[in-house]
Amino acid sequence: MENKELNLQEKIPQTEYKKPNVFKRMWNFFFNMCRSNFLFALGAIIFTLWIIICFISPYIVPYDPLQQDMAIRFSAPSAAHWFGTDNLGRDIFSRVLAGSRISISAGVLTIILSATVGTIYGGISGFVGGVVDDVLMRLAELVISFPAIILAMTISVALGPSLYNTLLAIVIVTWPSYARVMRSMVITLRENEYVEAAKSLGASSARILFKEILPNSIGPILVLSTLDLGKNILTFATLSFLGLGSPPPTPEWGRMVSDGVKDFAYWWVSTFPGLAILTVALAANFMGDGVRDYMDPKLRKEI
Amino acid sequence: MGLTRYLIRRLVFLVFTLIGVSLMVFILSHMVPADPVAANLSQANLNNPELIAAFKAKWGLDQPLYVQYFTYIKNFLHGDMGTSIRTKRDVLVDLKQYFPATIELSIFSIIIAVVLGILFGIVSAIKRNSFIDQILRAVSVLGVSLPQFWFGLAMLYVFYYKLGWLPGPGRIGAGFATPTGGTGFFLIDAMKMKDWALFKDVLRHLLLPAIVLGAFTMGLITRTTRAGLLEVMSMDYIRTARAKGLKEKAVIMKHALGNALIPVITVIGLGFGNLLGGTVVIETIFGWPGVGQYAYKSATFLDFPAIIGVSLLIAAIYIVINLITDLLYGILDPRVRYE
């Protein structure tokens, strides 16, 4: 009897309403999307597989991706070399696996950085308002009013071609869309009662921005991130193809495709790294499409 | 009234954007530790202090950066965009030469993208959730997921190298002389010359790069058309049209499609901008003597007078295209008010 009462009391705090945290909400959303949308689930599975490959590639590559062997250069796909070998006799299968590390993390990293920069920038712009807002937003629009790939190419060439400068260039062309979304969220949310309440309780501007407004605008920012993921992976691959990624021996999908340009007849040199880019971009876009369909209630009805 | 004010505001914005773009590229170009004097003058002229002084004075190189920028703007307004370090020619002359090739390719490409995209979108929406809808949706996602450089190489390998159905890189075959129509648009030039063998050859050369370049935009348009049509089809006036006994084809073609295509206009504008960016890669792969290849070569050569010129040209096209789509949007959808 006594025991039971004790148990009951222990349970009470657990049944209390607890605001689910952002990560929990994200996970629930992800899980529901996977259940209701086949293509989203497919994209998520492929993408997860590639992420796993990123982490374990050093342990599963059959050959050293940098090991050259001129005796077997340009050998066609075979049991020993599943994807064949390239112009320096390196195993392409190993290089595709190893190349996932830079090629995929470049896309993910540039999205995270762009979203962070854009969110802070747009948050400040929307929060301060007035002339500051006008000037900041015109600056952001300046970047948008220009084809991204050409701007990124110019920036990365001007800074000197290197992996970091190329990533920086991609961030420079990507962040403004996040700034715009964040700004419009701030302007809408600023008028809400709970923000008024926080203000009247004497909360500082920074607290209102980070504690009240930011958690509520994370949704649209995440949607945009999902939509941009495939695009940024492609942009990085393109710049890498143009020779603006890391220096040559490092395996990188875009550059590996360009390795095959000169020796056209050996189709496998370009084909497999290209297929790797395609599968990752497809997976990312399947997820992005699913999220966009979900966000558009008119399309949701028909699912 | 509203429209005029709107137009003026947009044109002012166009000027400001161009100033911004030029400023941006100008600052970028001066972050590079390269000596423009050494890059621009030949070795012999470098020993001639008078020439060096004249060159420095013309571009204000001994002045602070902001003075140099104003000098550039002043020269630009006089139609002088500087001399390309790489080609040793006037940037303006270079751009005039390469521009038509890019525009011909882009327009051909956008036509393919629009026709296929709208067609796929309509079929996809009509046969919603059927097998063919799934296929077409997959194709549209594929279109936006293909790495253009790789797709271009694959198409060249299959249709040129293996099958030999289509010609390889370049604008015209080896057996033809450059058309002398004067427009620089080879299709139009060939028509003017009534040289139909040449016309066919130019067309065949255009096909592959145009398809590769347009795949992305085609995917976007398919998606937007499908979504737009599905949205419109659920409206009351469509139900009315059906209720009065119209055939389904008439309902879609006469009543639904017009409204469904309005958002597609915006996507076409966006797609065209994307196309311009894509020309960098496509023109490099297909040996297409256009502005994209010029931009790439200039960038890798740190040829900044050329880069600023190309950037300004592309930014201008991009903004004008967006302005046109916005205006079209307003004409097609009377609910849109310019403010």
Coordinates of C-alpha atoms in Angstrom, one line a residue, chain B:
Chain B
M1 CA 0.3 54.9 -62.8
G2 CA 1.2 52.1 -60.5
L3 CA 3.0 50.3 -63.2
T4 CA 5.1 53.3 -64.3
R5 CA 6.3 53.9 -60.8
Y6 CA 7.0 50.2 -60.3
L7 CA 9.0 50.1 -63.5
I8 CA 11.0 53.2 -62.6
R9 CA 11.8 51.7 -59.2
R10 CA 12.9 48.4 -60.7
L11 CA 15.1 50.2 -63.2
V12 CA 16.7 52.2 -60.5
F13 CA 17.3 49.0 -58.6
L14 CA 18.8 47.5 -61.8
V15 CA 21.4 50.4 -61.9
F16 CA 22.1 50.0 -58.2
T17 CA 22.6 46.3 -58.5
L18 CA 25.0 46.7 -61.4
I19 CA 27.0 49.3 -59.4
G20 CA 26.9 46.8 -56.5
V21 CA 28.1 43.9 -58.6
S22 CA 30.9 45.9 -60.2
L23 CA 32.0 47.1 -56.8
M24 CA 31.9 43.6 -55.4
V25 CA 34.0 42.2 -58.3
F26 CA 36.2 45.2 -58.2
I27 CA 37.1 44.7 -54.6
L28 CA 37.6 41.0 -55.1
S29 CA 39.9 41.7 -58.0
H30 CA 42.1 43.9 -55.8
M31 CA 42.4 41.2 -53.1
V32 CA 44.6 39.3 -55.5
P33 CA 48.2 40.2 -55.2
A34 CA 48.8 40.5 -58.9
D35 CA 50.4 43.5 -60.7
P36 CA 48.0 44.7 -63.3
V37 CA 50.8 46.7 -65.0
A38 CA 53.0 43.7 -65.5
A39 CA 50.0 41.6 -66.6
N40 CA 48.8 44.2 -69.2
L41 CA 51.9 45.5 -70.8
S42 CA 54.3 43.5 -72.8
Q43 CA 57.9 43.0 -71.7
A44 CA 59.3 45.6 -74.0
N45 CA 56.7 48.2 -72.9
L46 CA 57.6 47.5 -69.3
N47 CA 60.9 49.1 -69.8
N48 CA 59.2 52.2 -71.1
P49 CA 58.4 54.4 -68.1
E50 CA 56.3 56.7 -70.2
L51 CA 54.0 53.9 -71.3
I52 CA 53.7 52.7 -67.7
A53 CA 52.9 56.1 -66.5
A54 CA 50.2 56.5 -69.2
F55 CA 48.7 53.1 -68.3
K56 CA 48.7 53.9 -64.6
A57 CA 47.1 57.3 -65.3
K58 CA 44.4 55.8 -67.5
W59 CA 43.2 53.3 -64.9
G60 CA 44.2 55.5 -61.9
L61 CA 46.5 52.8 -60.5
D62 CA 48.6 55.2 -58.5
Q63 CA 45.4 56.4 -56.8
P64 CA 43.5 54.9 -53.8
L65 CA 41.1 52.0 -54.5
Y66 CA 37.9 54.2 -54.5
V67 CA 39.4 56.6 -57.1
Q68 CA 40.4 53.6 -59.2
Y69 CA 36.8 52.4 -59.0
F70 CA 35.4 55.8 -60.2
T71 CA 38.0 55.8 -63.0
Y72 CA 36.7 52.4 -64.0
I73 CA 33.1 53.7 -64.0
K74 CA 34.1 56.8 -65.9
N75 CA 35.8 54.7 -68.6
F76 CA 32.9 52.3 -68.6
L77 CA 30.5 55.0 -69.3
H78 CA 32.6 56.0 -72.3
G79 CA 32.3 52.5 -73.6
D80 CA 35.7 51.4 -72.4
M81 CA 35.7 48.3 -70.3
G82 CA 39.4 47.8 -70.3
T83 CA 41.6 45.3 -72.1
S84 CA 41.5 41.7 -71.4
I85 CA 44.8 40.4 -69.9
R86 CA 44.3 37.1 -71.5
T87 CA 43.1 37.9 -75.0
K88 CA 44.8 41.3 -75.2
R89 CA 41.6 42.6 -76.8
D90 CA 39.0 45.1 -75.7
V91 CA 36.7 43.4 -73.2
L92 CA 33.7 44.9 -75.0
V93 CA 34.9 43.4 -78.3
D94 CA 35.3 40.0 -76.7
L95 CA 31.9 40.1 -75.1
K96 CA 30.2 41.2 -78.4
Q97 CA 31.8 38.2 -80.1
Y98 CA 30.9 35.6 -77.5
F99 CA 27.5 36.9 -76.5
P100 CA 25.4 35.6 -79.4
A101 CA 26.7 32.0 -79.0
T102 CA 25.6 31.9 -75.4
I103 CA 22.2 33.5 -76.1
E104 CA 21.5 31.2 -79.0
L105 CA 22.3 28.2 -76.8
S106 CA 20.3 29.5 -73.8
I107 CA 17.2 30.3 -75.8
F108 CA 17.3 27.0 -77.6
S109 CA 17.7 25.3 -74.3
I110 CA 14.9 27.2 -72.5
I111 CA 12.5 26.4 -75.3
I112 CA 13.3 22.7 -74.9
A113 CA 12.9 23.0 -71.2
V114 CA 9.6 24.9 -71.3
V115 CA 8.0 22.6 -74.0
L116 CA 9.0 19.4 -72.3
G117 CA 8.5 20.7 -68.8
I118 CA 4.9 21.9 -69.4
L119 CA 4.1 18.8 -71.3
F120 CA 5.4 16.5 -68.6
G121 CA 3.7 18.6 -65.9
I122 CA 0.3 18.4 -67.6
V123 CA 0.5 14.6 -68.2
S124 CA 1.7 14.1 -64.7
A125 CA -1.2 16.1 -63.2
I126 CA -3.9 14.5 -65.4
K127 CA -2.7 11.0 -64.6
R128 CA -2.1 11.8 -61.0
N129 CA -0.6 9.0 -58.9
S130 CA -0.5 6.7 -61.8
F131 CA 2.6 4.8 -62.9
I132 CA 3.4 7.4 -65.6
D133 CA 3.0 10.2 -63.0
Q134 CA 5.6 8.5 -60.8
I135 CA 8.0 8.1 -63.7
L136 CA 7.6 11.8 -64.7
R137 CA 8.0 13.0 -61.2
A138 CA 11.2 10.9 -60.9
V139 CA 12.4 12.4 -64.2
S140 CA 11.8 15.9 -62.9
V141 CA 13.7 15.2 -59.7
L142 CA 16.4 13.6 -61.8
G143 CA 16.6 16.8 -63.9
V144 CA 17.5 18.9 -60.9
S145 CA 19.8 16.3 -59.4
L146 CA 22.0 15.6 -62.4
P147 CA 25.5 17.1 -62.2
Q148 CA 25.5 19.0 -65.4
F149 CA 29.2 18.5 -66.2
W150 CA 28.8 14.7 -65.8
F151 CA 25.5 14.6 -67.8
G152 CA 27.2 16.5 -70.6
L153 CA 30.1 14.1 -70.7
A154 CA 27.8 11.1 -70.6
M155 CA 25.7 12.5 -73.5
L156 CA 28.8 13.2 -75.6
Y157 CA 30.1 9.7 -74.9
V158 CA 26.9 8.0 -75.9
F159 CA 25.6 10.1 -78.8
Y160 CA 28.8 11.3 -80.3
Y161 CA 31.6 8.8 -79.4
K162 CA 29.7 5.5 -79.3
L163 CA 26.7 6.0 -81.6
G164 CA 27.9 8.8 -83.7
W165 CA 24.4 10.2 -84.1
L166 CA 25.3 13.7 -83.2
P167 CA 28.3 15.9 -83.7
G168 CA 30.9 16.5 -81.1
P169 CA 32.0 19.8 -79.4
G170 CA 31.8 23.1 -81.2
R171 CA 29.1 25.2 -82.9
I172 CA 29.6 24.0 -86.5
G173 CA 31.1 21.0 -88.3
A174 CA 34.6 21.1 -89.8
G175 CA 33.2 21.2 -93.3
F176 CA 31.4 24.5 -92.9
A177 CA 32.7 28.1 -92.8
T178 CA 31.5 30.4 -90.1
P179 CA 28.2 31.9 -91.3
T180 CA 28.4 35.4 -92.5
G181 CA 24.9 36.7 -91.7
G182 CA 26.3 39.2 -89.2
T183 CA 24.0 38.5 -86.3
G184 CA 26.2 35.9 -84.7
F185 CA 23.2 33.7 -84.1
F186 CA 24.2 30.8 -86.4
L187 CA 20.7 29.5 -86.9
I188 CA 19.5 33.0 -88.1
D189 CA 22.6 33.5 -90.2
A190 CA 22.1 30.2 -91.9
M191 CA 18.5 31.0 -92.6
K192 CA 19.5 34.3 -94.1
M193 CA 22.0 32.6 -96.3
K194 CA 19.4 30.0 -97.2
D195 CA 22.1 27.4 -96.5
W196 CA 19.9 24.6 -95.2
A197 CA 22.8 22.1 -94.9
L198 CA 24.5 24.5 -92.6
F199 CA 21.2 25.2 -90.7
K200 CA 20.8 21.5 -90.1
D201 CA 24.5 21.2 -89.0
V202 CA 24.1 24.1 -86.5
L203 CA 20.9 22.6 -85.2
R204 CA 22.6 19.2 -84.6
H205 CA 25.4 20.9 -82.8
L206 CA 22.9 22.8 -80.6
L207 CA 20.9 19.7 -79.5
L208 CA 23.2 18.0 -77.0
P209 CA 24.4 21.1 -75.0
A210 CA 20.9 22.5 -75.0
I211 CA 19.4 19.4 -73.6
V212 CA 22.0 19.1 -70.9
L213 CA 21.7 22.8 -70.1
G214 CA 17.9 22.7 -69.9
A215 CA 17.5 19.5 -67.8
F216 CA 17.5 21.4 -64.6
T217 CA 15.0 24.0 -65.7
M218 CA 12.9 21.3 -67.3
G219 CA 12.7 19.5 -63.9
L220 CA 11.6 22.8 -62.2
I221 CA 9.0 23.5 -64.8
T222 CA 7.5 20.0 -64.7
R223 CA 7.1 20.3 -60.9
T224 CA 5.6 23.7 -61.0
T225 CA 3.2 22.9 -63.8
R226 CA 2.0 19.7 -62.0
A227 CA 1.5 21.5 -58.7
G228 CA -0.2 24.5 -60.4
L229 CA -2.6 22.3 -62.4
L230 CA -3.5 20.2 -59.4
E231 CA -4.2 23.3 -57.4
V232 CA -6.4 24.8 -60.1
M233 CA -8.3 21.6 -60.8
S234 CA -9.7 21.6 -57.3
M235 CA -11.3 25.0 -57.8
D236 CA -15.0 25.6 -58.0
Y237 CA -15.0 27.0 -61.6
I238 CA -13.5 23.8 -62.8
R239 CA -16.3 21.9 -61.2
T240 CA -18.7 24.2 -62.9
A241 CA -17.0 23.6 -66.2
R242 CA -17.3 19.9 -65.7
A243 CA -20.9 20.1 -64.5
K244 CA -22.0 21.8 -67.7
G245 CA -20.7 18.8 -69.6
L246 CA -17.5 20.0 -71.1
K247 CA -15.1 17.3 -72.1
E248 CA -12.2 16.8 -69.7
K249 CA -9.7 17.9 -72.4
A250 CA -11.6 21.2 -72.9
V251 CA -11.8 21.7 -69.2
I252 CA -8.0 21.4 -68.8
M253 CA -6.9 23.2 -72.0
K254 CA -9.4 26.0 -72.0
H255 CA -10.1 26.6 -68.3
A256 CA -7.4 25.1 -66.1
L257 CA -4.2 25.5 -67.9
G258 CA -4.1 29.3 -68.3
N259 CA -4.3 29.8 -64.6
A260 CA -2.0 26.9 -63.7
L261 CA 0.8 28.3 -65.9
I262 CA 1.0 31.6 -64.2
P263 CA 3.4 30.5 -61.5
V264 CA 5.4 28.7 -64.2
I265 CA 6.4 32.1 -65.6
T266 CA 8.4 32.9 -62.5
V267 CA 10.1 29.5 -62.6
I268 CA 11.0 30.1 -66.2
G269 CA 12.7 33.4 -65.1
L270 CA 14.5 31.7 -62.3
G271 CA 15.5 28.8 -64.6
F272 CA 17.0 31.2 -67.1
G273 CA 19.3 32.6 -64.5
N274 CA 20.3 29.1 -63.6
L275 CA 20.9 28.4 -67.3
L276 CA 23.3 31.3 -67.5
G277 CA 25.3 29.9 -64.6
G278 CA 25.2 26.5 -66.2
T279 CA 26.8 27.8 -69.4
V280 CA 30.2 28.0 -67.6
V281 CA 30.4 24.3 -67.4
I282 CA 28.5 23.3 -70.5
E283 CA 30.4 25.7 -72.8
T284 CA 33.6 24.4 -71.3
I285 CA 32.7 20.8 -72.0
F286 CA 31.1 21.3 -75.4
G287 CA 33.8 23.7 -76.6
W288 CA 31.2 26.3 -77.1
P289 CA 32.7 29.7 -77.8
G290 CA 30.4 31.7 -75.5
V291 CA 30.4 34.0 -72.5
G292 CA 30.4 31.1 -70.0
Q293 CA 33.6 29.7 -71.4
Y294 CA 35.0 33.2 -71.5
A295 CA 34.1 33.7 -67.9
Y296 CA 35.7 30.4 -66.9
K297 CA 38.9 31.1 -68.8
S298 CA 39.1 34.7 -67.5
A299 CA 38.6 33.5 -64.0
T300 CA 41.3 30.9 -64.1
F301 CA 43.6 33.5 -65.7
L302 CA 42.8 36.1 -63.0
D303 CA 41.8 38.3 -66.0
F304 CA 39.9 40.8 -63.9
P305 CA 38.9 43.4 -66.5
A306 CA 37.3 40.5 -68.4
I307 CA 35.7 39.1 -65.2
I308 CA 34.1 42.4 -64.3
G309 CA 32.8 42.8 -67.8
V310 CA 31.3 39.3 -67.9
S311 CA 29.8 39.7 -64.4
L312 CA 28.1 43.0 -65.3
L313 CA 26.7 41.5 -68.5
I314 CA 25.3 38.4 -66.8
A315 CA 23.9 40.4 -63.9
A316 CA 22.2 42.8 -66.3
I317 CA 20.6 39.9 -68.3
Y318 CA 19.6 38.1 -65.1
I319 CA 17.9 41.2 -63.7
V320 CA 16.2 42.1 -66.9
I321 CA 14.8 38.6 -67.3
N322 CA 13.5 38.7 -63.8
L323 CA 11.9 42.1 -64.5
I324 CA 10.2 40.7 -67.6
T325 CA 8.8 37.7 -65.7
D326 CA 7.5 39.9 -63.0
L327 CA 5.8 42.2 -65.5
L328 CA 4.4 39.2 -67.4
Y329 CA 3.1 37.9 -64.1
G330 CA 1.2 41.1 -63.6
I331 CA -0.3 41.1 -67.1
L332 CA -1.4 37.5 -66.8
D333 CA -2.7 37.7 -63.3
P334 CA -4.7 40.9 -62.8
R335 CA -4.8 40.3 -59.0
V336 CA -1.1 41.2 -58.8
R337 CA -0.7 44.8 -57.8
Y338 CA 2.6 46.6 -58.3
E339 CA 3.7 48.4 -55.1

